PDB file of C-alpha atoms in Angstrom:
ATOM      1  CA  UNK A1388       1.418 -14.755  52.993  1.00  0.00           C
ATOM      2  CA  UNK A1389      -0.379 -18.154  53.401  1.00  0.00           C
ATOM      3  CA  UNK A1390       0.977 -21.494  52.700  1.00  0.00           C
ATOM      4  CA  UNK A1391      -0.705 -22.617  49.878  1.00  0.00           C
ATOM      5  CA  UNK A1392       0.532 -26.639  48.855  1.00  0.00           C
ATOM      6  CA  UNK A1393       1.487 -27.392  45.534  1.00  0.00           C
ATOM      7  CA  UNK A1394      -0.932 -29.970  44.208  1.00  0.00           C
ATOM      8  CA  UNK A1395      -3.683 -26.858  45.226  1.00  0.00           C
ATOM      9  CA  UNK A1396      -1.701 -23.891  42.831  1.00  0.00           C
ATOM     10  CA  UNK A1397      -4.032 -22.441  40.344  1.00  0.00           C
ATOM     11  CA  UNK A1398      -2.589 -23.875  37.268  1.00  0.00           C
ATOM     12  CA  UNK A1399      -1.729 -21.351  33.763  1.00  0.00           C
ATOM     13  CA  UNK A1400      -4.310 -21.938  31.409  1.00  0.00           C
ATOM     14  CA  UNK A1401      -2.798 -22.861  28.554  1.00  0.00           C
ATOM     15  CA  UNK A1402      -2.828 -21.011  25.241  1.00  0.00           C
ATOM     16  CA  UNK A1403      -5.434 -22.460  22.917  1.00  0.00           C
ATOM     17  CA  UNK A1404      -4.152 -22.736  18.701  1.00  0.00           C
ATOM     18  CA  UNK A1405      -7.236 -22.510  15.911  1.00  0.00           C
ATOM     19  CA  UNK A1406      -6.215 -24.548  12.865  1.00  0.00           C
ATOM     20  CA  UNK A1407      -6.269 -22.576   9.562  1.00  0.00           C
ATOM     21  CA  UNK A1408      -9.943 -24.078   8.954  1.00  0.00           C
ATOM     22  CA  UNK A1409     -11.140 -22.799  12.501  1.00  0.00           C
ATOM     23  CA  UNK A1410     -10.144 -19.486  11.512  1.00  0.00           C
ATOM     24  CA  UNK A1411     -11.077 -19.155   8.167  1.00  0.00           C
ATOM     25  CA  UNK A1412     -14.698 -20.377   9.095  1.00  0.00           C
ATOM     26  CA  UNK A1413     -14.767 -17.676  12.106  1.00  0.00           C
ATOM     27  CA  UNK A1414     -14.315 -14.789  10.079  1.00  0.00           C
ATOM     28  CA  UNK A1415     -16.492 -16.401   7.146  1.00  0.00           C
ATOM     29  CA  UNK A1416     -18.990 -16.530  10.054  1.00  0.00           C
ATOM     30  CA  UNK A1417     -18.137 -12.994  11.130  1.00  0.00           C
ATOM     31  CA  UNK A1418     -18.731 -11.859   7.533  1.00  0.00           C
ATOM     32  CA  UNK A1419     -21.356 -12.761   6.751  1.00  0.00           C
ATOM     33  CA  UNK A1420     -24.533 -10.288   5.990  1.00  0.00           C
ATOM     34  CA  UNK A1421     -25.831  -8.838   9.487  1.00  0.00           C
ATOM     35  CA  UNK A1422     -23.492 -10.742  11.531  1.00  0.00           C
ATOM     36  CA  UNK A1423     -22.164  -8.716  14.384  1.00  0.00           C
ATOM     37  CA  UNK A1424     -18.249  -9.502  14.788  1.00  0.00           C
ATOM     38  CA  UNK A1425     -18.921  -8.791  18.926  1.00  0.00           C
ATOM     39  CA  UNK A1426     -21.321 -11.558  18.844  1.00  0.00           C
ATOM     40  CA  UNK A1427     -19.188 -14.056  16.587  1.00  0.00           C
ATOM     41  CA  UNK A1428     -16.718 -13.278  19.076  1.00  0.00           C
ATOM     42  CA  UNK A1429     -18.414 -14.107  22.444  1.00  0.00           C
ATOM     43  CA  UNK A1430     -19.898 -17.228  20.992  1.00  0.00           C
ATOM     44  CA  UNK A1431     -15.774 -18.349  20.313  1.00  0.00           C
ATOM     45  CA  UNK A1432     -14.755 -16.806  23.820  1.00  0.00           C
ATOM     46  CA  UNK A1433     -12.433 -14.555  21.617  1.00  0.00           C
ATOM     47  CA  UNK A1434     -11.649 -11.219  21.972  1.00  0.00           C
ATOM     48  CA  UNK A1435     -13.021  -8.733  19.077  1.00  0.00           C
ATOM     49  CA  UNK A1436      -9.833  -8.117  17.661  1.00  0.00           C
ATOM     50  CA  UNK A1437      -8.134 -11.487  16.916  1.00  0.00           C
ATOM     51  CA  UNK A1438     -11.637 -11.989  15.300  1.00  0.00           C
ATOM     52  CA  UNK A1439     -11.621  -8.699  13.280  1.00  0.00           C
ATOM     53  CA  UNK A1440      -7.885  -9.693  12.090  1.00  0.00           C
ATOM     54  CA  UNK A1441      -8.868 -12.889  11.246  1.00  0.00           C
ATOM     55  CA  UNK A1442     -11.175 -11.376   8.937  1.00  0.00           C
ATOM     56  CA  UNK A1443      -8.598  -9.036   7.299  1.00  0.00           C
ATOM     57  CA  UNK A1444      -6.309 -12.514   7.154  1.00  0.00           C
ATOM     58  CA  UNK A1445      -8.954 -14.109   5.327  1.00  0.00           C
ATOM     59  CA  UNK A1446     -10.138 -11.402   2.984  1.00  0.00           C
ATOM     60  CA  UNK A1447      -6.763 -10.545   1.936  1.00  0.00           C
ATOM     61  CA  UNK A1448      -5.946 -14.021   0.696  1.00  0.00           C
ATOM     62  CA  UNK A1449      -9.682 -14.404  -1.126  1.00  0.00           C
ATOM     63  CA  UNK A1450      -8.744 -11.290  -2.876  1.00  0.00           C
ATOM     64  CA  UNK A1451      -5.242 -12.918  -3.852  1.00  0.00           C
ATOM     65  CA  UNK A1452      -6.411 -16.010  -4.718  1.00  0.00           C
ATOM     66  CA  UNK A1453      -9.327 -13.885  -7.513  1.00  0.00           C
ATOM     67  CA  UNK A1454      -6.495 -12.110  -8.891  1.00  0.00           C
ATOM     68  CA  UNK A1455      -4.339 -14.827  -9.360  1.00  0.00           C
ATOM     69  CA  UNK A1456      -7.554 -16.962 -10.770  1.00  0.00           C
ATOM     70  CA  UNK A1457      -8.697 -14.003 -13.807  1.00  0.00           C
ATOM     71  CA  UNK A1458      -4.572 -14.010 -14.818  1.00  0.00           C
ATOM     72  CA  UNK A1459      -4.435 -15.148 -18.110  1.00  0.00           C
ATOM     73  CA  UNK A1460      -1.374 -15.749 -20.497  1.00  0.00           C
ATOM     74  CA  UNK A1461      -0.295 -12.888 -22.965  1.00  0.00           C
ATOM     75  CA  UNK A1462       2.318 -13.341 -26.334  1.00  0.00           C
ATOM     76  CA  UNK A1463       3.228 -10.764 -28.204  1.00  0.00           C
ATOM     77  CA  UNK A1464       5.131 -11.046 -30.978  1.00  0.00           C
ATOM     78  CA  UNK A1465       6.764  -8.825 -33.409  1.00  0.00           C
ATOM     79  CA  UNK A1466       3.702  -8.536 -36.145  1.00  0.00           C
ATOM     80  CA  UNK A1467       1.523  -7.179 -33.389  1.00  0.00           C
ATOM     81  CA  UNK A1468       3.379  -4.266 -32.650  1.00  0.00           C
ATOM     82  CA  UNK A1469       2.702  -1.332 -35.371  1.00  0.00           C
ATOM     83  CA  UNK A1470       6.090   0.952 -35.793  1.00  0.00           C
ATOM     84  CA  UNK A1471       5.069   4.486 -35.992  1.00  0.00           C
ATOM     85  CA  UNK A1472       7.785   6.553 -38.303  1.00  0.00           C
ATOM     86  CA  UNK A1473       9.823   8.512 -36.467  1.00  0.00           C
ATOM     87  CA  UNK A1474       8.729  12.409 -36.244  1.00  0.00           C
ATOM     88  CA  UNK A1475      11.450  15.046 -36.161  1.00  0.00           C
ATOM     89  CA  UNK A1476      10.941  17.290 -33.219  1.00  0.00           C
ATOM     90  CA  UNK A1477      10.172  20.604 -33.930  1.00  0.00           C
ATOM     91  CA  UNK A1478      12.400  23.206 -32.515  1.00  0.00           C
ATOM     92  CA  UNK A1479      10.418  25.223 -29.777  1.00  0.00           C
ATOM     93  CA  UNK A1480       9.238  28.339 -31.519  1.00  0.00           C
ATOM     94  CA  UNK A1481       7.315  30.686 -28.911  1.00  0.00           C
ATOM     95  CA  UNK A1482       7.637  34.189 -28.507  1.00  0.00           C
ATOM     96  CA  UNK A1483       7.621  36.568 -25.565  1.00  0.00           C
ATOM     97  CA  UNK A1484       9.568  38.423 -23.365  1.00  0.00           C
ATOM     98  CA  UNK A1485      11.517  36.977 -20.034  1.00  0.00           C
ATOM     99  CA  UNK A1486      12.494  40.213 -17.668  1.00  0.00           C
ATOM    100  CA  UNK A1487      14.404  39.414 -14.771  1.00  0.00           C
ATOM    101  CA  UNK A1488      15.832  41.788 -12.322  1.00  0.00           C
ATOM    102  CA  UNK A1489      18.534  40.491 -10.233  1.00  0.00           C
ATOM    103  CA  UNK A1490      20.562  42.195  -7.853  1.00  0.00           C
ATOM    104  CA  UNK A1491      23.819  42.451 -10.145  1.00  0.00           C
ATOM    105  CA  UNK A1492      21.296  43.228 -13.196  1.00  0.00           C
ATOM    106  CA  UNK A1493      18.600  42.547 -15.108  1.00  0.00           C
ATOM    107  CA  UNK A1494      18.170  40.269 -17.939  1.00  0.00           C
ATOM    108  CA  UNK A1495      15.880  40.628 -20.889  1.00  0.00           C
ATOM    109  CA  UNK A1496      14.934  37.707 -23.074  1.00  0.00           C
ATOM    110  CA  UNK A1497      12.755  37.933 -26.204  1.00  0.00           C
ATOM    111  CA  UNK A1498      11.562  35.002 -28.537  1.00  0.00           C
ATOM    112  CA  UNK A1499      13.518  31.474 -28.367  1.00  0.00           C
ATOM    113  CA  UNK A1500      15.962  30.451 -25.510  1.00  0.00           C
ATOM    114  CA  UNK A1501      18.878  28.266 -25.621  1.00  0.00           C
ATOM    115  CA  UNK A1502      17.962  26.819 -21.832  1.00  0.00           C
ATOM    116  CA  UNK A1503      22.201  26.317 -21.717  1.00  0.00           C
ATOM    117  CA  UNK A1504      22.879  29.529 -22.216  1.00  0.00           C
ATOM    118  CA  UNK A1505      20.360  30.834 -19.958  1.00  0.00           C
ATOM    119  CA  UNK A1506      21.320  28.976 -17.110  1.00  0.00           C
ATOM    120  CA  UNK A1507      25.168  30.065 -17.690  1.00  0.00           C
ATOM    121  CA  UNK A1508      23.913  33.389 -17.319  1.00  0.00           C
ATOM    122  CA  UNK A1509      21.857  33.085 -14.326  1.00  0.00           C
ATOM    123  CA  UNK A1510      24.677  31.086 -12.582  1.00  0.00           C
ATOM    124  CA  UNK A1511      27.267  34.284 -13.302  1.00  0.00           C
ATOM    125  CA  UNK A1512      24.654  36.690 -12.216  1.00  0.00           C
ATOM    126  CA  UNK A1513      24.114  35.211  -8.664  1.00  0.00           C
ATOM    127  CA  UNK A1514      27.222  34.196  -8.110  1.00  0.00           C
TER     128      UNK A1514
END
């Protein structure tokens, strides 16, 4: 390997930082109508990407900023509010016929069904 002096090393380019204004007017720039993001890129010396997340960066605080901006106050107060009367529930009144056949019987059920009772049942059969 050749000696190569110090003061002649290839020196790391150093990592370049956009302010929050160079960014935002990149991806405006990449948004706008017909603009190709490759382009806006190239003309930067960016890569594609950092441009194209940019753009999500900057679109997803424009659409925070219009929801925040068409918030408006709400009171409500107690006058507002109609109270509906309370309505007694019905009991469940269908009719039919439930056959089940299970390996330790078979269960018939015709018209209403107490759902606690059924499930006793079922848990005793397949137990």
């Amino acid at each position: 390997m050749p000696y190569i002096p110090p003061e002649s090393k290839p020196t790391k380019p150093k990592r370049r930082s956009f302010t929050a204004a160079q960014k935002k007017a990149i991806a405006e720039e990449a948004l706008a109508p017909g603009a190709s993001v490759s382009r806006v890129a190239r003309a930067h010396d960016l890569n594609t990407n950092q441009v194209f997340k940019w753009m999500r960066e900057y679109q997803g605080k424009r659409h925070s900023e219009s929801i925040a901006s068409t918030l408006i106050p709400v009171m409500l107060s107690h006058t507002d509010v109609a109270v509906m009367p309370a309505v007694a529930e019905s009991p469940i009144t269908t009719t039919g016929t439930i056959e089940l056949h299970l390996p330790k019987g078979r269960v018939c059920l015709t018209g209403a069904v107490d759902p606690g009772a059924l499930r006793l049942v079922l848990e005793h059969l397949s137990a």
